[in-house]
Amino acid sequence: MDDGFLRYPRLLDKAVRKALEDTPVVCLLGPRQCGKTTLAMALEPERAYVTLDDENYLQTALTDPGGFVDRLPGRVTLDEVQRAPGLLRAIKRVVDRDRRPGRFLLTGSANLLLLPGVSESLAGRMEILNLQPLAEAEKSYHAGDFLRTFLDGELGLLPMFLREGDEMLPDIAHKLVAGGYPEPLHRPPERARQWHRNYVKSIIERDVQDIARVKDGRELGRLLELLALRTGTLLNASGLSKDLGLHRETVEHYLAILERLFLVRSLPGWHRNSAKRLIKAPKIHLVDSGLAATLADLSARDWLARRNDMGRLLESFAIQQIHAQAGWTDPDLRFWHYRDKDQVEVDLVITRGDKVWGIEVKASRSIGGQDGRGLARLAKESGKDFRGGCVLYDGWDVLKIPGSSFFAVPLAKLWEM
């Protein structure tokens, strides 16, 4: 474990501790190298630790999963469990005999719920928590409280004037290209980009083979590069198929693999049954903006020169920050995007049951009445279930959007609260 990673608090730790107090199996899922192992070992340093990245353990787990689990200590962390998913049935058998809480702490770099036959193996016996790459709030040693404040309708209570003298906001462009993987954060930009490239190469060569059959990993890498250039856009599988020279079914298979490995996020289109004019195609986002920037050949210097590309990267970045905050704020939230046939859209729609909230992301430092148009349309479609909306922008102050009940809030509030 790299002690350097411990310099950042992981705000999901309280949720993991609570789960270990009352649940026999707790599973911590997230992309490789996001800090799962470090968090697991920091939670209970005395807990036995076994990693399936060790070939000796892996071969035993694959050939004799029942015997492997029977010989494990009473409380154990089992790392990279997706490499031997057959272990989950053996763990179910052991847990059914002894349901003491906290017996198994599993980590996985693939979404186990999307692996065939796994979701029902430990139903009612396992709690799954998702660890994201480092959020900006964690990197800034703050509580990550923006999402809670927004959902509780308290944005209007924030001070209006936030600037101090002529102090500028932290350079958002540098935050975008840095991303949230702990390891490259301590490297100069060119070395960080090399880390990102090697990271993708390693995942394609090793992790992909654990969860799916892929004839040519280079095709998967090319698809990921295309998606980096198109992050924050509507998913067009047919267009990707044409650009890559692959069958549409192959592209859809590869997309599922990338999502299963937490590299991309598919944001479905929000709709009500009566809303006939809504676009229901999903939007695609790369999970980590730093990885996306490397693959799209974007640097902080491109903030003005490639404004459209950086604007889409900013959208993915902001959505990722809110996804991460949901883990310690309310894991039952669901996320969507809104777009209708008039091209009116909202970047992020959040729902909890029937309740609906909307968030727009703008790279601009100025706000006008038109910036609330999408939120107003979403509010109309949601009716009495609409709970609030805001525009995140690259400015200094919390402002009321002209002609609306919505607030414009500095992007910096994502990590300063």
Coordinates of C-alpha atoms in Angstrom, one line a residue:
M1 CA 0.0 0.0 0.0
D2 CA 1.3 3.4 -1.0
D3 CA 1.3 5.6 2.1
G4 CA 1.2 8.6 -0.2
F5 CA -2.4 7.8 -1.0
L6 CA -3.4 8.2 2.7
R7 CA -2.8 11.9 2.5
Y8 CA -6.3 12.2 1.1
P9 CA -9.4 11.4 3.2
R10 CA -11.9 9.0 1.6
L11 CA -15.3 10.3 2.4
L12 CA -17.0 7.0 1.7
D13 CA -15.2 5.4 4.7
K14 CA -18.1 6.0 7.2
A15 CA -20.5 4.3 4.9
V16 CA -18.2 1.3 4.6
R17 CA -17.7 1.1 8.4
K18 CA -21.5 1.2 8.9
A19 CA -22.0 -1.6 6.4
L20 CA -19.4 -3.8 8.1
E21 CA -21.3 -3.4 11.4
D22 CA -24.4 -5.1 10.2
T23 CA -23.8 -6.9 6.9
P24 CA -21.9 -10.2 6.5
V25 CA -20.4 -9.3 3.1
V26 CA -19.4 -5.8 2.1
C27 CA -18.2 -5.2 -1.4
L28 CA -16.2 -2.1 -2.4
L29 CA -16.4 -1.6 -6.2
G30 CA -14.6 0.9 -8.4
P31 CA -12.1 1.4 -11.1
R32 CA -8.7 -0.2 -10.7
Q33 CA -6.1 2.2 -9.0
C34 CA -8.8 4.4 -7.5
G35 CA -7.8 3.5 -3.9
K36 CA -10.1 0.6 -2.9
T37 CA -7.3 -1.5 -1.4
T38 CA -5.8 1.4 0.4
L39 CA -9.2 2.3 1.9
A40 CA -9.9 -1.4 2.8
M41 CA -6.6 -1.8 4.6
A42 CA -6.9 1.6 6.4
L43 CA -10.3 0.7 7.8
E44 CA -9.1 -2.4 9.6
P45 CA -5.3 -2.8 9.4
E46 CA -5.5 -6.0 11.4
R47 CA -7.9 -7.8 9.0
A48 CA -6.4 -10.6 7.0
Y49 CA -5.7 -9.7 3.4
V50 CA -5.7 -11.9 0.3
T51 CA -5.4 -10.6 -3.3
L52 CA -6.4 -12.5 -6.4
D53 CA -3.8 -10.6 -8.3
D54 CA -1.5 -13.2 -6.7
E55 CA -1.5 -16.0 -9.3
N56 CA -1.1 -18.7 -6.6
Y57 CA -4.2 -17.6 -4.8
L58 CA -6.1 -17.0 -8.1
Q59 CA -5.5 -20.5 -9.4
T60 CA -6.6 -22.1 -6.2
A61 CA -9.7 -19.9 -6.1
L62 CA -10.6 -20.8 -9.7
T63 CA -10.0 -24.6 -9.4
D64 CA -11.5 -25.1 -5.8
P65 CA -13.5 -22.1 -4.8
G66 CA -15.3 -23.9 -1.9
G67 CA -12.0 -25.2 -0.4
F68 CA -10.4 -21.7 -0.9
V69 CA -13.2 -20.0 1.0
D70 CA -13.3 -22.6 3.8
R71 CA -9.6 -22.0 4.5
L72 CA -9.9 -18.2 4.8
P73 CA -9.6 -16.5 8.2
G74 CA -12.8 -15.4 10.1
R75 CA -12.5 -11.8 8.9
V76 CA -10.8 -11.2 5.6
T77 CA -10.4 -8.7 2.8
L78 CA -10.5 -10.4 -0.5
D79 CA -9.1 -8.1 -3.2
E80 CA -10.0 -8.1 -6.9
V81 CA -12.8 -10.7 -6.5
Q82 CA -14.0 -10.3 -10.1
R83 CA -11.1 -12.4 -11.2
A84 CA -12.8 -15.5 -9.6
P85 CA -16.6 -14.8 -9.5
G86 CA -17.2 -18.4 -8.6
L87 CA -16.1 -17.5 -5.1
L88 CA -19.3 -15.6 -4.5
R89 CA -21.4 -18.8 -4.4
A90 CA -18.9 -20.4 -2.0
I91 CA -19.1 -17.3 0.2
K92 CA -22.9 -17.5 0.2
R93 CA -22.7 -21.0 1.5
V94 CA -20.3 -20.0 4.3
V95 CA -22.4 -16.9 5.2
D96 CA -25.6 -18.9 5.4
R97 CA -24.0 -21.0 8.1
D98 CA -22.6 -18.0 10.0
R99 CA -24.1 -14.5 9.4
R100 CA -21.8 -12.5 11.7
P101 CA -21.4 -9.0 10.2
G102 CA -18.2 -7.9 8.6
R103 CA -16.9 -11.3 7.8
F104 CA -16.0 -10.6 4.2
L105 CA -14.8 -7.3 2.8
L106 CA -14.5 -7.7 -1.0
T107 CA -13.1 -5.3 -3.5
G108 CA -13.6 -5.5 -7.3
S109 CA -12.5 -3.5 -10.3
A110 CA -15.5 -4.6 -12.3
N111 CA -19.2 -4.2 -11.6
L112 CA -20.1 -7.5 -10.2
L113 CA -23.8 -6.8 -10.6
L114 CA -23.3 -6.9 -14.4
L115 CA -21.5 -10.2 -14.4
P116 CA -23.8 -13.1 -15.4
G117 CA -25.3 -15.1 -12.5
V118 CA -23.6 -13.0 -9.8
S119 CA -26.4 -10.5 -8.8
E120 CA -28.5 -13.2 -7.2
S121 CA -25.6 -15.1 -5.5
L122 CA -25.5 -12.9 -2.4
A123 CA -28.9 -11.2 -2.5
G124 CA -29.7 -10.0 1.0
R125 CA -26.3 -10.9 2.3
M126 CA -24.1 -8.3 0.6
E127 CA -24.0 -4.5 0.5
I128 CA -22.2 -2.9 -2.4
L129 CA -20.6 0.5 -2.2
N130 CA -19.0 2.3 -5.1
L131 CA -15.6 4.1 -4.6
Q132 CA -14.9 6.7 -7.2
P133 CA -11.6 8.2 -8.2
L134 CA -10.7 11.0 -5.8
A135 CA -13.3 13.8 -5.7
E136 CA -12.1 17.4 -5.7
A137 CA -13.6 17.7 -2.2
E138 CA -11.4 14.9 -0.9
K139 CA -8.3 16.4 -2.6
S140 CA -9.2 19.8 -0.9
Y141 CA -9.9 18.2 2.5
H142 CA -13.5 19.4 2.6
A143 CA -16.7 17.6 3.5
G144 CA -18.1 17.2 0.0
D145 CA -21.4 18.8 1.1
F146 CA -22.6 20.5 -2.1
L147 CA -25.0 17.7 -3.1
R148 CA -26.6 17.6 0.3
T149 CA -27.0 21.4 0.4
F150 CA -28.6 21.3 -3.1
L151 CA -31.0 18.5 -2.4
D152 CA -32.1 20.2 0.9
G153 CA -32.9 23.4 -1.0
E154 CA -30.3 25.4 0.9
L155 CA -28.3 26.9 -2.0
G156 CA -30.1 30.2 -1.4
L157 CA -28.6 30.3 2.1
L158 CA -25.1 30.6 0.8
P159 CA -23.5 34.0 0.9
M160 CA -24.0 35.9 -2.4
F161 CA -20.6 37.5 -2.7
L162 CA -17.8 34.9 -2.3
R163 CA -14.8 36.6 -4.0
E164 CA -12.0 37.9 -1.8
G165 CA -10.4 40.9 -3.3
D166 CA -9.1 40.1 -6.8
E167 CA -8.5 36.4 -6.0
M168 CA -9.4 34.2 -8.9
L169 CA -11.0 30.8 -8.7
P170 CA -8.6 27.8 -8.8
D171 CA -7.7 27.0 -12.4
I172 CA -10.5 24.7 -13.4
A173 CA -8.6 23.6 -16.5
H174 CA -5.8 22.1 -14.4
K175 CA -8.3 20.2 -12.3
L176 CA -10.0 18.7 -15.5
V177 CA -6.8 17.3 -16.9
A178 CA -5.5 16.0 -13.5
G179 CA -8.5 13.8 -12.8
G180 CA -8.9 11.8 -9.7
Y181 CA -6.6 8.7 -9.8
P182 CA -4.3 9.1 -6.9
E183 CA -1.0 8.0 -8.5
P184 CA -0.6 10.5 -11.3
L185 CA -1.6 13.4 -9.1
H186 CA 2.0 13.6 -7.8
R187 CA 3.6 13.6 -11.3
P188 CA 4.3 16.4 -13.7
P189 CA 1.7 16.6 -16.5
E190 CA 3.7 14.7 -19.1
R191 CA 4.4 11.9 -16.7
A192 CA 0.7 11.9 -15.6
R193 CA -0.3 11.4 -19.2
Q194 CA 2.1 8.5 -19.6
W195 CA 0.6 6.9 -16.5
H196 CA -2.9 7.2 -18.0
R197 CA -1.8 5.6 -21.2
N198 CA -0.1 2.7 -19.4
Y199 CA -3.2 2.4 -17.2
V200 CA -5.5 1.8 -20.2
K201 CA -3.0 -0.6 -21.8
S202 CA -2.8 -2.6 -18.5
I203 CA -6.6 -2.9 -18.2
I204 CA -7.0 -4.0 -21.8
E205 CA -4.3 -6.6 -21.5
R206 CA -5.4 -8.0 -18.2
D207 CA -8.7 -6.9 -16.6
V208 CA -10.8 -7.2 -19.8
Q209 CA -10.0 -10.9 -20.1
D210 CA -11.3 -11.5 -16.6
I211 CA -14.8 -10.5 -17.5
A212 CA -15.3 -10.9 -21.3
R213 CA -14.0 -12.4 -24.5
V214 CA -12.4 -9.8 -26.7
K215 CA -10.6 -10.9 -29.9
D216 CA -8.6 -7.7 -30.3
G217 CA -7.9 -5.4 -27.4
R218 CA -6.7 -2.7 -29.7
E219 CA -10.3 -2.2 -31.0
L220 CA -11.4 -1.6 -27.4
G221 CA -8.7 0.9 -26.9
R222 CA -9.7 2.8 -30.1
L223 CA -13.3 2.9 -28.9
L224 CA -12.2 4.4 -25.6
E225 CA -10.2 7.1 -27.4
L226 CA -13.3 7.9 -29.6
L227 CA -15.5 8.1 -26.5
A228 CA -13.0 10.5 -24.8
L229 CA -13.3 12.8 -27.8
R230 CA -17.1 12.6 -27.5
T231 CA -17.6 12.6 -23.8
G232 CA -20.7 14.5 -22.8
T233 CA -22.5 13.7 -26.0
L234 CA -25.5 11.5 -27.0
L235 CA -24.4 7.9 -27.6
N236 CA -24.5 7.0 -31.3
A237 CA -23.6 3.4 -31.6
S238 CA -24.1 3.3 -35.3
G239 CA -21.8 6.3 -35.8
L240 CA -19.1 4.6 -33.6
S241 CA -19.6 1.4 -35.6
K242 CA -19.0 3.2 -38.9
D243 CA -15.9 5.2 -37.6
L244 CA -14.3 2.0 -36.2
G245 CA -15.3 -0.3 -39.0
L246 CA -16.9 -2.7 -36.6
H247 CA -20.4 -4.3 -36.4
R248 CA -22.8 -2.4 -34.2
E249 CA -23.2 -5.5 -32.0
T250 CA -19.5 -5.5 -31.4
V251 CA -19.5 -1.8 -30.5
E252 CA -22.3 -2.4 -28.0
H253 CA -20.5 -5.3 -26.5
Y254 CA -17.4 -3.2 -26.1
L255 CA -19.4 -0.4 -24.5
A256 CA -20.8 -2.8 -22.0
I257 CA -17.2 -3.9 -21.1
L258 CA -16.0 -0.4 -20.6
E259 CA -18.9 0.4 -18.4
R260 CA -18.4 -2.7 -16.4
L261 CA -14.8 -1.7 -15.8
F262 CA -16.0 1.8 -14.5
L263 CA -14.2 3.6 -17.4
V264 CA -17.3 5.0 -19.0
R265 CA -20.7 6.0 -17.6
S266 CA -23.9 5.8 -19.6
L267 CA -26.4 8.4 -18.5
P268 CA -29.9 7.5 -19.6
G269 CA -32.4 10.0 -20.9
W270 CA -35.0 11.1 -18.3
H271 CA -38.6 10.9 -19.3
R272 CA -42.1 10.6 -18.0
N273 CA -44.5 8.2 -19.8
S274 CA -46.5 11.2 -21.0
A275 CA -43.4 13.1 -22.4
K276 CA -43.5 12.0 -26.0
R277 CA -41.1 14.6 -27.3
L278 CA -38.1 13.7 -25.1
I279 CA -34.9 12.2 -26.4
K280 CA -34.4 8.9 -24.7
A281 CA -30.9 8.0 -26.0
P282 CA -28.2 7.9 -23.3
K283 CA -25.3 10.3 -22.9
I284 CA -21.9 8.9 -22.6
H285 CA -19.3 10.2 -20.1
L286 CA -15.8 9.0 -19.3
V287 CA -15.7 8.6 -15.6
D288 CA -12.3 10.3 -15.0
S289 CA -11.6 13.6 -16.7
G290 CA -7.9 13.2 -16.4
L291 CA -8.0 9.9 -18.4
A292 CA -10.4 11.5 -20.9
A293 CA -8.1 14.5 -21.3
T294 CA -5.1 12.3 -22.1
L295 CA -6.9 10.1 -24.6
A296 CA -8.4 13.2 -26.3
D297 CA -5.0 14.9 -26.3
L298 CA -6.2 17.8 -24.2
S299 CA -4.1 19.9 -21.8
A300 CA -4.8 22.9 -19.6
R301 CA -3.6 25.2 -22.3
D302 CA -6.5 24.1 -24.5
W303 CA -9.1 25.7 -22.2
L304 CA -9.7 28.5 -24.8
A305 CA -8.3 27.0 -28.0
R306 CA -10.5 23.9 -27.8
R307 CA -13.4 25.4 -26.0
N308 CA -16.1 22.9 -27.1
D309 CA -14.0 19.9 -26.2
M310 CA -13.1 21.4 -22.8
G311 CA -16.7 22.3 -22.2
R312 CA -17.8 18.7 -22.7
L313 CA -15.0 17.6 -20.5
L314 CA -16.1 20.0 -17.8
E315 CA -19.6 18.5 -18.0
S316 CA -18.2 15.0 -17.4
F317 CA -16.0 16.3 -14.6
A318 CA -18.9 18.0 -12.8
I319 CA -21.2 15.0 -13.1
Q320 CA -18.4 12.8 -11.8
Q321 CA -18.0 15.0 -8.7
I322 CA -21.7 14.7 -8.0
H323 CA -21.7 11.0 -8.5
A324 CA -18.9 10.7 -6.0
Q325 CA -20.7 12.8 -3.4
A326 CA -23.8 10.7 -3.8
G327 CA -21.9 7.8 -2.3
W328 CA -21.6 9.4 1.1
T329 CA -24.8 11.6 0.7
D330 CA -27.5 9.3 -0.6
P331 CA -26.7 6.1 -2.5
D332 CA -30.3 5.7 -3.6
L333 CA -30.2 8.7 -6.0
R334 CA -30.5 8.0 -9.7
F335 CA -28.9 10.0 -12.5
W336 CA -30.1 11.0 -15.9
H337 CA -29.9 13.7 -18.6
Y338 CA -32.7 15.6 -20.2
R339 CA -33.1 16.6 -23.8
D340 CA -36.2 17.2 -26.0
K341 CA -36.7 17.5 -29.7
D342 CA -36.3 21.3 -29.5
Q343 CA -32.7 20.7 -28.3
V344 CA -33.6 22.0 -24.9
E345 CA -31.5 20.1 -22.4
V346 CA -30.3 19.7 -18.8
D347 CA -26.9 18.1 -18.2
L348 CA -27.8 16.2 -15.1
V349 CA -31.2 15.1 -13.7
I350 CA -31.3 13.6 -10.2
T351 CA -34.2 11.6 -9.0
R352 CA -35.2 10.0 -5.7
G353 CA -38.5 8.2 -6.1
D354 CA -40.7 10.7 -7.8
K355 CA -38.7 13.8 -6.7
V356 CA -36.7 15.5 -9.5
W357 CA -33.8 18.0 -9.4
G358 CA -31.8 19.4 -12.3
I359 CA -28.2 20.7 -12.7
E360 CA -26.7 22.5 -15.7
V361 CA -23.0 23.0 -16.2
K362 CA -21.6 26.1 -17.9
A363 CA -18.0 27.0 -18.7
S364 CA -18.9 30.6 -18.8
R365 CA -18.1 33.2 -16.1
S366 CA -21.4 35.1 -16.9
I367 CA -25.0 34.0 -16.4
G368 CA -28.1 35.2 -18.3
G369 CA -31.8 34.3 -18.3
Q370 CA -31.4 31.8 -21.1
D371 CA -29.2 29.6 -18.9
G372 CA -32.3 28.6 -16.9
R373 CA -34.3 27.5 -20.0
G374 CA -33.6 23.8 -19.7
L375 CA -34.3 23.8 -16.0
A376 CA -37.6 25.6 -16.6
R377 CA -38.6 23.0 -19.2
L378 CA -37.6 20.1 -16.9
A379 CA -39.6 21.8 -14.1
K380 CA -42.6 22.0 -16.4
E381 CA -42.3 18.3 -17.4
S382 CA -41.9 17.2 -13.7
G383 CA -44.8 19.2 -12.4
K384 CA -45.3 19.0 -8.6
D385 CA -42.4 16.6 -8.3
F386 CA -39.7 19.1 -9.2
R387 CA -37.6 20.1 -6.2
G388 CA -35.1 22.5 -7.5
G389 CA -32.4 23.3 -10.1
C390 CA -29.1 25.2 -10.4
V391 CA -26.5 26.1 -12.9
L392 CA -22.8 25.5 -12.0
Y393 CA -20.7 28.1 -13.7
D394 CA -17.1 29.3 -13.7
G395 CA -17.8 32.4 -11.7
W396 CA -17.3 33.8 -8.2
D397 CA -20.8 34.5 -6.7
V398 CA -24.1 32.7 -5.9
L399 CA -26.6 34.5 -8.1
K400 CA -30.3 34.3 -8.9
I401 CA -30.8 33.5 -12.6
P402 CA -32.8 36.4 -14.1
G403 CA -36.5 35.6 -14.5
S404 CA -36.4 32.3 -12.6
S405 CA -36.2 30.7 -9.2
F406 CA -32.9 28.9 -10.0
F407 CA -29.5 29.8 -8.7
A408 CA -26.1 30.1 -10.5
V409 CA -23.5 28.5 -8.2
P410 CA -19.7 28.6 -8.7
L411 CA -18.2 25.3 -9.8
A412 CA -15.8 25.7 -6.9
K413 CA -18.6 24.9 -4.5
L414 CA -18.2 21.3 -5.7
W415 CA -15.0 21.1 -3.7
E416 CA -15.1 24.0 -1.2
M417 CA -18.1 22.8 0.8

